[in-house]
XYZ file of C-alpha atoms in Angstrom:
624
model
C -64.869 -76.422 -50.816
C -65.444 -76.224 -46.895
C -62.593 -78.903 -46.033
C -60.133 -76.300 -48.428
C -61.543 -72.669 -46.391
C -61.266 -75.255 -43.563
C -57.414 -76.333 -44.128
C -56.107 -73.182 -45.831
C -57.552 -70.379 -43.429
C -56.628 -67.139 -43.268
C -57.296 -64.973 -40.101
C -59.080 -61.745 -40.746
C -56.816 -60.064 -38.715
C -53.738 -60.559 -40.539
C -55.303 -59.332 -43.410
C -56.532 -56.001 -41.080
C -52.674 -55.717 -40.030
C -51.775 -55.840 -43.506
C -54.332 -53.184 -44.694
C -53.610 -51.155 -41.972
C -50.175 -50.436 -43.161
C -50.824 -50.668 -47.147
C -53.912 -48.020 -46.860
C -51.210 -46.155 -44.713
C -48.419 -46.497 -46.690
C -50.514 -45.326 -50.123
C -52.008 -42.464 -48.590
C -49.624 -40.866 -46.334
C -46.695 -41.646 -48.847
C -48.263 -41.105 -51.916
C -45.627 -38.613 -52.890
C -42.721 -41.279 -52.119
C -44.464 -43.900 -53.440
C -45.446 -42.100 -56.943
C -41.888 -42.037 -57.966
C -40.759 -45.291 -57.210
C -38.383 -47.120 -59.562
C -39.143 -50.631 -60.526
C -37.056 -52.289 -57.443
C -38.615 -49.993 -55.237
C -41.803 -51.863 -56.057
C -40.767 -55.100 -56.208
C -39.335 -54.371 -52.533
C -42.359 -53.420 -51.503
C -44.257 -55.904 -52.553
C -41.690 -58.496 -51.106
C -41.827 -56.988 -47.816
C -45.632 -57.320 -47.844
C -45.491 -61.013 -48.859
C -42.554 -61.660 -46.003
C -45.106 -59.755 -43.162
C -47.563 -61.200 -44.586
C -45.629 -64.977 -43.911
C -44.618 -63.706 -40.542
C -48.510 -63.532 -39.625
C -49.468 -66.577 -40.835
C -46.582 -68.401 -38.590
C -47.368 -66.642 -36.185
C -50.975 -67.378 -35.934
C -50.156 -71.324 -36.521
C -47.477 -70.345 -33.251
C -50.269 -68.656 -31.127
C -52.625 -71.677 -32.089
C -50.298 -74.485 -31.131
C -49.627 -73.029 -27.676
C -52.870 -72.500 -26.916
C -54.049 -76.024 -27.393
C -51.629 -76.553 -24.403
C -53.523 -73.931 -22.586
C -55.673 -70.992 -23.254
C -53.277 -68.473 -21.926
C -49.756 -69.859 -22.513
C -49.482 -67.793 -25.692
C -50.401 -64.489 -24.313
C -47.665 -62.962 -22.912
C -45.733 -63.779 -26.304
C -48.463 -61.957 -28.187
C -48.984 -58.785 -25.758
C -44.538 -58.398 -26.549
C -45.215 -58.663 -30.010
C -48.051 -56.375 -30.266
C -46.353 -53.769 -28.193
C -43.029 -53.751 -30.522
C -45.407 -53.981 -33.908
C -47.219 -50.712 -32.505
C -43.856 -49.138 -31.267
C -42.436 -49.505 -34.313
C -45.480 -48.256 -36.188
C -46.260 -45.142 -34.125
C -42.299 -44.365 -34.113
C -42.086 -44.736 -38.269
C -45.586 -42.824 -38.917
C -44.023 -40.220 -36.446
C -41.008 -39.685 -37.998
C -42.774 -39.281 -41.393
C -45.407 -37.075 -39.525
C -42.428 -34.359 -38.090
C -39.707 -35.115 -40.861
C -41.921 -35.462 -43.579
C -39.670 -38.900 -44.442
C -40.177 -42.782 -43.285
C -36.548 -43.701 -41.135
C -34.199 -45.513 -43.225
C -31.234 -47.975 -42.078
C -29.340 -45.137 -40.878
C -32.221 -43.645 -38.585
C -32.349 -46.927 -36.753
C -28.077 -46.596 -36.677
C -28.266 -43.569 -34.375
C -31.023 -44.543 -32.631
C -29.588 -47.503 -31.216
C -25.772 -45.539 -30.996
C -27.257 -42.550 -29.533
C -30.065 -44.133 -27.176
C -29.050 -41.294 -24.346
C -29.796 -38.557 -26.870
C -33.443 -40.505 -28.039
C -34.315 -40.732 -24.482
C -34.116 -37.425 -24.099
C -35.790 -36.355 -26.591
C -38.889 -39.001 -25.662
C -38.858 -38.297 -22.080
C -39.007 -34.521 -22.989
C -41.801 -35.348 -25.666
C -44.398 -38.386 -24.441
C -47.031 -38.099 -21.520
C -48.166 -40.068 -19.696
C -51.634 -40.303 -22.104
C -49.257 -41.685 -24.685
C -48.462 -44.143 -22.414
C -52.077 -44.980 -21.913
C -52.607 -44.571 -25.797
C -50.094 -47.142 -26.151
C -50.856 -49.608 -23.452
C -54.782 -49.858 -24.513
C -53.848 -50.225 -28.318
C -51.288 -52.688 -27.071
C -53.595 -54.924 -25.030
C -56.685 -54.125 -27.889
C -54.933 -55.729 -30.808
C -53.523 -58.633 -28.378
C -56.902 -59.518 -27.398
C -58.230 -59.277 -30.778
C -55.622 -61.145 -32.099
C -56.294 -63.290 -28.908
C -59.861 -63.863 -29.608
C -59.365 -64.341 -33.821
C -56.753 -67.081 -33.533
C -59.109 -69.429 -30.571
C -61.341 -69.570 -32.807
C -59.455 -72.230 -34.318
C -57.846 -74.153 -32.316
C -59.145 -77.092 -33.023
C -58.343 -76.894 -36.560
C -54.827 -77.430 -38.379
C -52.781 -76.279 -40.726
C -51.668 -78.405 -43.824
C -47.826 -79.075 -43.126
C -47.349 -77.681 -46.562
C -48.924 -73.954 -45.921
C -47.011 -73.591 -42.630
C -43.419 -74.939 -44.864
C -44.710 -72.617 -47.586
C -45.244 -69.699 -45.059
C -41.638 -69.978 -43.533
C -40.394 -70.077 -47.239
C -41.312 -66.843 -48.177
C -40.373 -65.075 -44.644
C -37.066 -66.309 -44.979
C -36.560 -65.641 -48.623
C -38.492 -62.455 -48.084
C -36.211 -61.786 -45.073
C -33.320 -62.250 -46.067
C -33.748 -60.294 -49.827
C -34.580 -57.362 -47.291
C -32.016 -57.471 -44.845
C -29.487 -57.727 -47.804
C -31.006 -54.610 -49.184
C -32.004 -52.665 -45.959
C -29.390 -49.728 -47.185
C -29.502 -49.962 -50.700
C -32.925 -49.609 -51.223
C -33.902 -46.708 -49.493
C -37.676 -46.657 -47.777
C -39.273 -48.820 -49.902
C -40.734 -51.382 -47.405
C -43.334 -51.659 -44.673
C -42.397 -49.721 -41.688
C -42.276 -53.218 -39.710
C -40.367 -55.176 -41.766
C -37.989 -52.572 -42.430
C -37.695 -51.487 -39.135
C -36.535 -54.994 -38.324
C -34.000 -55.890 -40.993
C -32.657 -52.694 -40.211
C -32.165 -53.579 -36.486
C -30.822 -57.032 -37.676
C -28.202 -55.457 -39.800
C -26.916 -52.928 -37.325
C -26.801 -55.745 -34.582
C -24.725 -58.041 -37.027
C -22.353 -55.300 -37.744
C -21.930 -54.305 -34.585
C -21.916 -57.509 -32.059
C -20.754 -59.853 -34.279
C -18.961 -58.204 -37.407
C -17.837 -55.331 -34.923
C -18.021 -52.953 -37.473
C -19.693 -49.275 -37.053
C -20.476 -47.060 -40.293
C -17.937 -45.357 -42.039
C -17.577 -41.382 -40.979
C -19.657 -42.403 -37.877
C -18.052 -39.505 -35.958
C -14.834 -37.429 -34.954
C -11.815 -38.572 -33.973
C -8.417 -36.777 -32.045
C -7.039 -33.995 -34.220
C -3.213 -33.741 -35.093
C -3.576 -29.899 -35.462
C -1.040 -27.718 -37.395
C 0.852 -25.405 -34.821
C 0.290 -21.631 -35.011
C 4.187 -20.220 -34.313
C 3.638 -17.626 -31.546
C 3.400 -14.109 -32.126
C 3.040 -10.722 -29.680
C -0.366 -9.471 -30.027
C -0.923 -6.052 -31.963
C -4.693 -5.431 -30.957
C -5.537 -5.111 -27.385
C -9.280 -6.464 -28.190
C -11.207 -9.377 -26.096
C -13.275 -11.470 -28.429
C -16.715 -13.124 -27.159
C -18.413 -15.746 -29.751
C -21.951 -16.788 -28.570
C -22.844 -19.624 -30.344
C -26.409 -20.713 -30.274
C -28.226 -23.857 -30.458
C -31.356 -24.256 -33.445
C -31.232 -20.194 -33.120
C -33.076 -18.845 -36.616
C -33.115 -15.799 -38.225
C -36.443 -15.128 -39.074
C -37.480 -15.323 -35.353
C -35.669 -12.541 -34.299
C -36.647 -9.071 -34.542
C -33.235 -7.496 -35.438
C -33.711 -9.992 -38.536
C -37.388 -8.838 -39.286
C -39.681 -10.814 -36.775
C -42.544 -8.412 -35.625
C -42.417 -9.558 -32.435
C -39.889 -8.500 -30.322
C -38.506 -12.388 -28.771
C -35.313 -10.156 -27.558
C -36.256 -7.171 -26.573
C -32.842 -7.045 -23.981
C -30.797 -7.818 -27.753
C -32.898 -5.796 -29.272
C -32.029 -3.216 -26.580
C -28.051 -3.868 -27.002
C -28.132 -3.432 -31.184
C -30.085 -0.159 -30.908
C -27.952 1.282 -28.404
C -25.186 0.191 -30.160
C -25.832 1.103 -33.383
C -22.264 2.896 -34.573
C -20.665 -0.206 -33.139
C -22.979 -3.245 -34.066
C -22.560 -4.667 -37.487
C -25.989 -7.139 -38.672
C -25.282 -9.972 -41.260
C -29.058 -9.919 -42.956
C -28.192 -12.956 -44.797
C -25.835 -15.452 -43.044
C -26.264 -19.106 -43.297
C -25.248 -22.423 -41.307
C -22.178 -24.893 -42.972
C -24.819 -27.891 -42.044
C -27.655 -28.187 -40.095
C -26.667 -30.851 -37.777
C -24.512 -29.599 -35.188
C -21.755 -32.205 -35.103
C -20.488 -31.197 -38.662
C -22.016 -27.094 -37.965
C -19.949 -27.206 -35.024
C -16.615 -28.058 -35.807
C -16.913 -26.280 -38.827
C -17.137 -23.388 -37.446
C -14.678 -23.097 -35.297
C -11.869 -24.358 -37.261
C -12.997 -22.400 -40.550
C -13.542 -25.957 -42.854
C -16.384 -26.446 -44.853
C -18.310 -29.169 -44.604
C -17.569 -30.519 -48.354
C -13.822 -30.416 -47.124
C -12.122 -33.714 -46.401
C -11.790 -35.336 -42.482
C -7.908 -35.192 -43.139
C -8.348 -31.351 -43.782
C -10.611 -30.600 -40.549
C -8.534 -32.649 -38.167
C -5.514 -30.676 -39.149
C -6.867 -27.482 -38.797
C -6.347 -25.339 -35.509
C -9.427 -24.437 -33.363
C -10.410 -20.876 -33.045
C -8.466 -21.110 -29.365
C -5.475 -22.053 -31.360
C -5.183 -18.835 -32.897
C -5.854 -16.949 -29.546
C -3.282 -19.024 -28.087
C -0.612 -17.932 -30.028
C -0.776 -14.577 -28.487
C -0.529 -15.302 -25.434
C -4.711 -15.218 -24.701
C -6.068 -16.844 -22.302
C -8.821 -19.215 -23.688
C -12.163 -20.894 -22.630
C -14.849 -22.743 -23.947
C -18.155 -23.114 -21.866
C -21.088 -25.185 -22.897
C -24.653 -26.196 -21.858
C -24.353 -29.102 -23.999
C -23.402 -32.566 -24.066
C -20.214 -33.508 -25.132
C -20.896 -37.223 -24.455
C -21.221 -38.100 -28.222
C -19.715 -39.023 -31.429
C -16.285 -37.693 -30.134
C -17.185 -34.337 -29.267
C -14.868 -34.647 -26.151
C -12.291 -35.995 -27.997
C -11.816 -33.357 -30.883
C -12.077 -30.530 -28.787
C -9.420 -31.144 -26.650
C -6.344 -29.185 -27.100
C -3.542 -27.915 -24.859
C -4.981 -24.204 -26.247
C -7.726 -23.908 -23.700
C -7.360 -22.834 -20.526
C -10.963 -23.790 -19.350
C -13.100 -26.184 -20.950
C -16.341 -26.980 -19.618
C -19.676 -28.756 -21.115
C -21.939 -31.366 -19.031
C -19.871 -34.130 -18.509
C -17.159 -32.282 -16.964
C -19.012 -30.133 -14.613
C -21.091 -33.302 -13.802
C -24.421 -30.769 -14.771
C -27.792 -32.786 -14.297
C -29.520 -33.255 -17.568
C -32.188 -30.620 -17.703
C -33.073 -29.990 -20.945
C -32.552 -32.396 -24.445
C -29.284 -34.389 -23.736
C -27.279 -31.079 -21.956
C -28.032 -29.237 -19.507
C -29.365 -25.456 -17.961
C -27.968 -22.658 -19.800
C -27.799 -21.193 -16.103
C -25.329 -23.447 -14.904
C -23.251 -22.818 -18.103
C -23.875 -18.793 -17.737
C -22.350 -19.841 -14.350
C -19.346 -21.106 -15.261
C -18.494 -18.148 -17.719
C -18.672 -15.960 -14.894
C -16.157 -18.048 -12.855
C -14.038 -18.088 -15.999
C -14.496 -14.245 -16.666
C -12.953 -14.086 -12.699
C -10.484 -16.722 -13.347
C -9.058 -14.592 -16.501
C -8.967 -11.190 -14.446
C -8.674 -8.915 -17.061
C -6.313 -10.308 -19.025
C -6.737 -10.825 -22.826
C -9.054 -13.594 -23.713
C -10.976 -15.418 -26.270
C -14.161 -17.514 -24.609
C -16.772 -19.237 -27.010
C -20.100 -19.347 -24.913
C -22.372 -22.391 -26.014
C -26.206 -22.521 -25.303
C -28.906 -25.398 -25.483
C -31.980 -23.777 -24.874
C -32.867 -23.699 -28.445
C -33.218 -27.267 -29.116
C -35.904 -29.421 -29.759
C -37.994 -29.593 -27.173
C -37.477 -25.412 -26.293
C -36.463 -25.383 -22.963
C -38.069 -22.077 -20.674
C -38.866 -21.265 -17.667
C -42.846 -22.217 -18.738
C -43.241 -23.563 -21.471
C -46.357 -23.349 -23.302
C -49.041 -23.469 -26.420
C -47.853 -24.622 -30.017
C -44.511 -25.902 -30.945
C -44.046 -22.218 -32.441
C -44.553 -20.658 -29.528
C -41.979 -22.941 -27.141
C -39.547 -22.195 -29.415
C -40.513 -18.220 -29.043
C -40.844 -18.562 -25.206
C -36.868 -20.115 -25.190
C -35.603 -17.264 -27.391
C -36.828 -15.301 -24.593
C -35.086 -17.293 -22.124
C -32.250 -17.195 -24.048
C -32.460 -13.211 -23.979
C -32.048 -13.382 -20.049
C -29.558 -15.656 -20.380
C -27.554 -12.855 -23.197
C -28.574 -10.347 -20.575
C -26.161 -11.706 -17.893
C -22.913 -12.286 -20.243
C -23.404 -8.577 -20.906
C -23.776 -7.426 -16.929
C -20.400 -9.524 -16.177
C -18.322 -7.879 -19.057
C -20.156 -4.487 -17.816
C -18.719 -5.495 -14.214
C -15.666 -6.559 -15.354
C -15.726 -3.110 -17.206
C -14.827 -5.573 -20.509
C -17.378 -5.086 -22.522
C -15.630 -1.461 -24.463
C -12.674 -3.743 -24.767
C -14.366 -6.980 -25.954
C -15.494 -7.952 -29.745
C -18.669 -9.973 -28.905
C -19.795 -12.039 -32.478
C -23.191 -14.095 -32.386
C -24.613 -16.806 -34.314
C -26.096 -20.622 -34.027
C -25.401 -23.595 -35.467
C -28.290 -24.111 -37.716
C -32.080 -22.739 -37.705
C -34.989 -25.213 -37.305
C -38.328 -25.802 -38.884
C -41.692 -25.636 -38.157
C -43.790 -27.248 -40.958
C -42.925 -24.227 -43.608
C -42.131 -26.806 -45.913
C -44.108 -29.789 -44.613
C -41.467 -30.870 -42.064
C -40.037 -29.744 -38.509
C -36.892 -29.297 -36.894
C -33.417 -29.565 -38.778
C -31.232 -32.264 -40.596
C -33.571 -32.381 -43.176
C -32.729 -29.624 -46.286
C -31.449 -26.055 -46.229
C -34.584 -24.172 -46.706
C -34.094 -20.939 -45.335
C -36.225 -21.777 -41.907
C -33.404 -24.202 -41.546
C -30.111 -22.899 -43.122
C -30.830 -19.247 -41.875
C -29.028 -18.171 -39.020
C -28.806 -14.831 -36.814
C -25.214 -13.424 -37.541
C -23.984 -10.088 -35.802
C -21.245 -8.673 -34.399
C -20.163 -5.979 -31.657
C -16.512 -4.197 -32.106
C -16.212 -1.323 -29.632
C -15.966 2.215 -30.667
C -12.864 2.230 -28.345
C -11.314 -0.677 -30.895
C -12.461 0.490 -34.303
C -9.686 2.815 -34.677
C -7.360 -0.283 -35.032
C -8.930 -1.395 -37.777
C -9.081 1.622 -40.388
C -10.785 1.288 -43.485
C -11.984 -2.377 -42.497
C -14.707 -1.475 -40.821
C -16.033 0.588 -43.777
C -15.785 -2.357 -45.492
C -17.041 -5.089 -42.336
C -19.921 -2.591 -42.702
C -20.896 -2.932 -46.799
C -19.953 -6.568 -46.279
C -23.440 -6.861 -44.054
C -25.587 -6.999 -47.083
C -23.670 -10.130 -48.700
C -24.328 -13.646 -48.088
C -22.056 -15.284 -45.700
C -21.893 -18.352 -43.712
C -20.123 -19.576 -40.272
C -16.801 -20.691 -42.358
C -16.483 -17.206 -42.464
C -15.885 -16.718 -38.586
C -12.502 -18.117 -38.186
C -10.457 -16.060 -40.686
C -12.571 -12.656 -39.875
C -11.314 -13.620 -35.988
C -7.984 -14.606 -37.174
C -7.810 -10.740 -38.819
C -9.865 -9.026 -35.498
C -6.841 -10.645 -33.641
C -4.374 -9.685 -36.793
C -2.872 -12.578 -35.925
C 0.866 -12.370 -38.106
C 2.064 -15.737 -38.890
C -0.397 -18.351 -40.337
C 1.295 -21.454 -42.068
C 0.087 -20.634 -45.702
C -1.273 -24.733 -45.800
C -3.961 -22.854 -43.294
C -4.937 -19.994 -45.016
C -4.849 -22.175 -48.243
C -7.224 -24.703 -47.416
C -9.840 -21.520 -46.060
C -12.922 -21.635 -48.642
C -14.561 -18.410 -46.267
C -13.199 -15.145 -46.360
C -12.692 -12.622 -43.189
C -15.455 -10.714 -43.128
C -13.083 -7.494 -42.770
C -11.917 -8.139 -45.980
C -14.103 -7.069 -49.860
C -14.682 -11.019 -51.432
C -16.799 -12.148 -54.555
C -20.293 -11.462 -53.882
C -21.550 -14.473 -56.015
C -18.815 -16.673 -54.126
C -20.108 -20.488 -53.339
C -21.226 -21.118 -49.888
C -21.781 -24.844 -49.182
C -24.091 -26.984 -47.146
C -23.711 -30.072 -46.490
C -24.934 -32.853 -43.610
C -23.371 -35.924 -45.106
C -19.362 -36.239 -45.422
C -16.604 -38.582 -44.508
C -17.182 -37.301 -40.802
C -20.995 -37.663 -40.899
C -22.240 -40.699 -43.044
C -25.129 -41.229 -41.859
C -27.474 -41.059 -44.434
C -30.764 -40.306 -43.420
C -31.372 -37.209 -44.987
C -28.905 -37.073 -48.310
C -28.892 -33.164 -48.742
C -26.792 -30.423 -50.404
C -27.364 -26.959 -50.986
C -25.151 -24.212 -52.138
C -25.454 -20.367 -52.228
C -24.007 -18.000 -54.939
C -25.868 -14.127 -55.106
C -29.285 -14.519 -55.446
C -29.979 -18.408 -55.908
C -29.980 -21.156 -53.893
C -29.940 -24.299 -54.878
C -30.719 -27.462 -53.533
C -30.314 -31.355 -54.095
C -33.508 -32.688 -51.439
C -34.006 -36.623 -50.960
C -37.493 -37.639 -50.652
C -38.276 -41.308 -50.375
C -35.933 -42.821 -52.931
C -35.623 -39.928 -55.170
C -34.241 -36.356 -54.895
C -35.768 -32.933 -55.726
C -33.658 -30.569 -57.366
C -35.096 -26.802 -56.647
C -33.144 -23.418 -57.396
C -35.086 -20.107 -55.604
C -34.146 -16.062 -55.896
C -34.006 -15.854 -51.830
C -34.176 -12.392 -52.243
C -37.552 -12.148 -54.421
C -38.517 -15.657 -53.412
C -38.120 -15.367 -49.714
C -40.509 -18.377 -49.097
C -38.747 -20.189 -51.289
C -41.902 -21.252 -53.680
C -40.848 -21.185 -57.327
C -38.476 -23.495 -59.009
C -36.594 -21.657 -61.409
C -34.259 -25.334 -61.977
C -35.242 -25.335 -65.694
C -35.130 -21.657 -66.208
C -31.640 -20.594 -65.173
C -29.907 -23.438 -66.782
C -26.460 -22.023 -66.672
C -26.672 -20.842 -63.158
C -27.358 -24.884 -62.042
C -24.645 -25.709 -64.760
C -22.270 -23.176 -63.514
C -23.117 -24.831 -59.355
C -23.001 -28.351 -60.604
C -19.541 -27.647 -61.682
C -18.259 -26.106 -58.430
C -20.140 -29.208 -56.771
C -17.887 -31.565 -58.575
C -15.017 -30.083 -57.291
C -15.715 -32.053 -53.824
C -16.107 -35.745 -53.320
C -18.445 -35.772 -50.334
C -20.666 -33.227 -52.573
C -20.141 -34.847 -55.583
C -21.232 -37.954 -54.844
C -24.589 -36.782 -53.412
C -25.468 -34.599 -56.974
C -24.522 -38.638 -58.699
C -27.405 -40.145 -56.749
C -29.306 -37.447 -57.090
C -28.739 -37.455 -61.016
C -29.796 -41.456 -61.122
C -32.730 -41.156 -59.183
C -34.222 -37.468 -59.974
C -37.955 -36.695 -58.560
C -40.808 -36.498 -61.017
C -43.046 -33.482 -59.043
C-alpha cells in the first residue's frame, strides 16, 4: 500500500487549485450552472479532468528540474502562477461587474482591442492591486514551491505521467474544438486558454478575424441637391453612457444639471422632452452609426453602408457640416465609415493628436475646443455640427472624482453640465442659438447593479436602454413648421428611439428630394410627424456588423411592454414588463400576455440578425 501512495502521489495542492475553482464555480454560478444541458456538463467535467492533467505534468515538470537544482524551476512556476491568477481574478471579475463568465468572444476583443482594455485597467487598478497580485503570485509559487520538494526524490511511474498527458491533450483539444460552441461551460483557466489558442490560430496562422468584426467604407446613396426652405441651424449633442433616470428633467431628485435644468425651464414654450426614448443598441459601435444614418440595428450591413450620414442630408443644401468628438476613432473602422466628402470638419482624437485622458478618448474640453473653432470657422452661415462627448464612460471622468461607482458617474454628469454650459455661451456669442435647433441624446444608458450587473452591452433593461432625449426649436423657427409642432409636442409622451433622429432632421431641414430606396428602408418615423403608438422599436447588440457574441441580446418595444431575449450562461431568459406600471422592471408577464410575445416574435422573424438570436434562445430557454 505505501510503495502505491508512494508511486501514484498526488500533491495536495493540485487538488486545493482544483477546489478552489469548483467551490467557486458552484457557488458563484449556481444560477448558470443549474440550467446546464447535458454537454454543458460533460464539458465541464472534461475541462476539470484536462486542468486537472495539466497539474499533475506540471508537478512531475517542477520536480524534474529541481533535482538539477533547487531553484531552476522557479522562475517557470512564479510565470505560471501569475497568468493562472490573472486569468482567475480577470474571469471572477467579469462575472462580478457583468454578472456573466467571458466567453470566446470576450477574449476576441480583448486581444483586438488591447488599447481600449488598457484603458480601462489603467483607469481601474491601484497600485494595492498590484500588491494584491504580486503577494498571491509569489504565495501560491512558494507553496507550490515547497509541496512539490517534498518529493523530489521520488518518481513517477512512466505510465501516470503518459496517462496524465493523455487526458490534457484529449481534454485539450475536445475544448479548443468547442471553445465557441459551448458557451461558458468550463473552468475559467482552461477556457480562458483554448480561447486564446483559437483566436491566435485564426488570426496568425489561419489569418482569419470573426465575421461582422467591424465597419467597413460606405458606398453611400447621393442626396440630389436642393435650395434650402428653412433658415434653421441644427445642433445634435450626442452623449456617451448618458441615462435617463439620472437626470432631473427625466425624474432624478437630484438636480446632476442644474445649468440643463436651467436651459429646459427657461425654455419651456420652445423645449420639447421625450419621457420615454430608448437606445438602437447599447454598444456604441452599432448605437452610433445607427443613429446617424437612421438604420436599425436588425437592418442588414448592405443597408447601413448605403445609407447617407446625417451630414449628407445637410450637405445637400448647401450647409456647412462638422463633426467633433472626444472619442476615439481608432477602432473597428470608426475612421473609416465616417468619412465622407459631406463634412467640412471632422475631428475626434486621432486627428487632433488629443492625449488620452479619460477611457480610450480624450477631454471633453479639448473637443468643446474645437467646436468653438468650428462655430468661427462656419461664421454664421447655415450649419449642421454633431458634438460627441466621453465623459460618461466607464470609468466617469470629472474634475474629482469620488465615493461609489454611483456617485462618479453623478459627479461626470455634472462635468458634463459645464461642458453643455459652454456650447450654449458660443451659440449665445455667435447670437445662434434663436436660429439653431439643438437635439440631445446618448448612445446607450449604463448600469449600476439594478439588475445584478454594471455598465452596458449586457441587456436592455431600462438602466441600460433608457436614454435622455430632448429637443430645442426656437420660438423664432416654430412658425415654419405649423401644425408639426402641435404634433412634435403630443409625440413626447410616445416611445421612441435614436432611429428616429435622422428622418425628424431630414423634415426640421424639409429637405425635398430623398431617393424613395432611402425613405423606404427608414423603420423610425420623424418625430414631426403622428406614427403608430404600439410601433416596434428594436434593440439589438449582435448583427452582421457586430458578431461578437458575448452578450446574445434582443429586446423590442411596442406601447406598454418590453420584451426581452437575455443570455445567461448557456441559456436565455425570456422576460416581458409593463414599463409604465413596472418601471423596475420586476414582474414577468411572458406567460400571461401570450399574444403580445406571439404578436413580437412574429415581427422578430422578419429580421435575420434578430431572428436568429430568438432560434437560440428557443433551443436553449432558462428554467428560473
Amino acid at each position: 500500500m505505501n510503495k502505491l501512495k508512494y508511486k501514484l502521489f498526488i500533491p495536495h495542492i493540485v487538488l486545493f487549485l482544483l477546489a478552489i475553482q469548483f467551490l467557486g464555480d458552484t457557488i458563484i454560478r449556481s444560477d448558470d450552472i443549474s440550467n446546464w444541458q447535458l454537454d454543458d456538463f460533460l464539458t465541464y467535467f472534461i475541462s476539470l479532468v484536462t486542468a486537472f492533467s495539466f497539474w499533475l505534468l506540471f508537478a512531475w515538470l517542477t520536480v524534474s528540474l529541481q533535482r538539477i537544482h533547487w531553484l531552476m524551476a522557479f522562475p517557470g512556476v512564479f510565470i505560471v502562477f501569475l497568468i493562472e491568477t490573472v486569468i482567475l481574478i480577470l474571469c471572477y471579475g467579469y462575472f462580478d461587474y457583468f454578472n456573466a463568465m467571458p466567453n470566446f468572444y470576450s477574449w476576441e476583443y480583448i486581444l483586438e482591442e488591447p488599447t481600449d482594455v488598457y484603458a480601462i485597467l489603467t483607469s481601474t487598478l491601484k497600485i494595492t492591486h498590484f500588491l494584491v497580485l504580486t503577494i498571491s503570485t509569489a504565495l501560491l509559487s512558494g507553496i507550490w514551491y515547497w509541496q512539490i520538494g517534498r518529493y523530489r526524490d521520488k518518481k513517477f511511474l512512466s505510465y501516470s505521467v503518459f496517462a496524465a498527458l493523455f487526458f490534457f491533450l484529449i481534454g485539450s483539444a475536445y475544448i479548443f474544438i468547442n471553445v465557441r460552441q459551448i458557451d461558458q461551460s468550463s473552468v475559467p483557466d482552461v477556457n480562458s486558454v483554448a480561447a486564446i489558442s483559437s483566436i491566435a490560430m485564426d488570426q496568425y496562422w489561419h489569418n482569419t478575424t470573426t465575421t461582422g468584426s467591424g465597419l467597413k467604407k460606405a458606398n453611400r446613396i447621393e442626396i440630389p441637391q436642393s435650395k434650402a426652405e428653412v433658415p434653421a441651424n441644427v445642433l445634435i449633442i450626442v452623449n456617451e453612457s448618458l441615462r435617463r433616470k439620472n437626470l432631473h428633467a427625466f425624474g432624478y431628485p437630484v438636480d446632476t444639471t442644474p445649468i440643463m435644468s436651467n436651459f429646459l425651464k427657461t425654455h419651456e414654450n420652445e423645449v420639447f422632452i421625450f419621457q420615454n426614448a430608448y437606445a438602437n443598441a447599447t454598444t456604441t459601435m452599432l448605437s452610433l452609426t445607427s443613429m446617424l444614418t437612421g438604420v436599425s440595428t436588425v437592418q442588414t450591413s448592405d443597408i447601413l453602408h448605403q445609407s447617407p450620414l446625417v451630414f449628407d442630408y445637410a450637405k445637400s443644401l448647401n450647409y456647412q457640416t462638422f463633426f467633433v468628438s472626444a472619442q476615439s476613432f481608432a477602432w473597428r473602422n470608426f475612421d473609416v465609415f465616417f468619412e465622407t466628402p459631406s463634412l467640412d470638419i471632422f475631428w475626434n482624437k486621432e486627428i487632433g493628436f488629443a492625449p488620452r485622458v479619460h477611457d480610450i478618448g480624450t477631454d471633453d474640453r479639448l473637443m468643446i475646443r474645437e467646436f468653438k473653432k468650428s462655430m468661427q470657422r462656419i461664421d454664421k452661415k447655415p450649419f449642421l455640427g454633431v458634438v460627441h462627448t466621453n465623459c460618461n464612460h466607464y470609468p466617469y471622468f470629472s474634475q474629482q472624482p469620488s465615493g461609489s461607482l454611483l456617485d462618479r458617474y453623478n459627479q461626470s454628469i455634472q462635468f458634463l453640465d459645464n461642458q453643455f454650459d459652454e456650447i450654449i455661451k458660443q451659440l449665445l456669442e455667435s447670437e445662434l442659438l434663436d436660429k439653431t435647433i439643438i437635439i440631445f441624446t446618448s448612445d446607450h444608458g449604463e448600469a449600476f447593479g439594478e439588475h445584478n450587473y454594471f455598465g452596458h452591452l449586457r441587456t436592455f433593461y431600462e438602466e441600460e436602454s433608457g436614454i435622455p432625449f430632448w429637443i430645442y426649436i426656437p420660438q423664432a423657427l416654430q412658425k415654419y413648421y405649423g401644425e408639426k409642432i402641435e404634433t412634435l409636442r403630443t409625440n413626447t409622451k410616445l416611445n421612441i428611439s435614436n432611429v428616429d433622429l435622422v428622418p425628424t432632421v431630414i423634415d426640421l431641414l424639409k429637405v425635398p428630394k430623398i431617393p424613395e430606396v432611402i425613405r423606404n428602408n427608414f423603420l423610425g418615423n420623424s418625430l414631426l410627424n403622428p406614427f403608430d403608438p404600439n410601433r416596434y422599436i428594436f434593440m439589438l447588440n449582435n448583427n452582421e456588423v457586430s458578431n461578437y457574441k458575448i452578450f446574445l441580446s434582443l429586446g423590442v418595444i411596442s406601447g406598454d411592454y418590453k420584451y426581452m431575449l437575455i443570455k445567461k450562461g448557456s441559456a436565455f431568459r425570456e422576460v416581458t414588463f409593463n414599463i409604465r406600471l413596472d418601471q423596475d422592471e420586476i414582474n414577468n408577464l411572458t406567460n400571461v400576455h401570450h399574444k403580445l410575445v406571439d404578436d413580437i416574435q412574429a415581427e422578430i422573424r422578419k429580421y435575420d440578425s434578430a431572428r436568429k438570436i430568438l432560434e437560440l434562445a428557443q433551443q436553449n430557454p432558462y428554467n428560473k
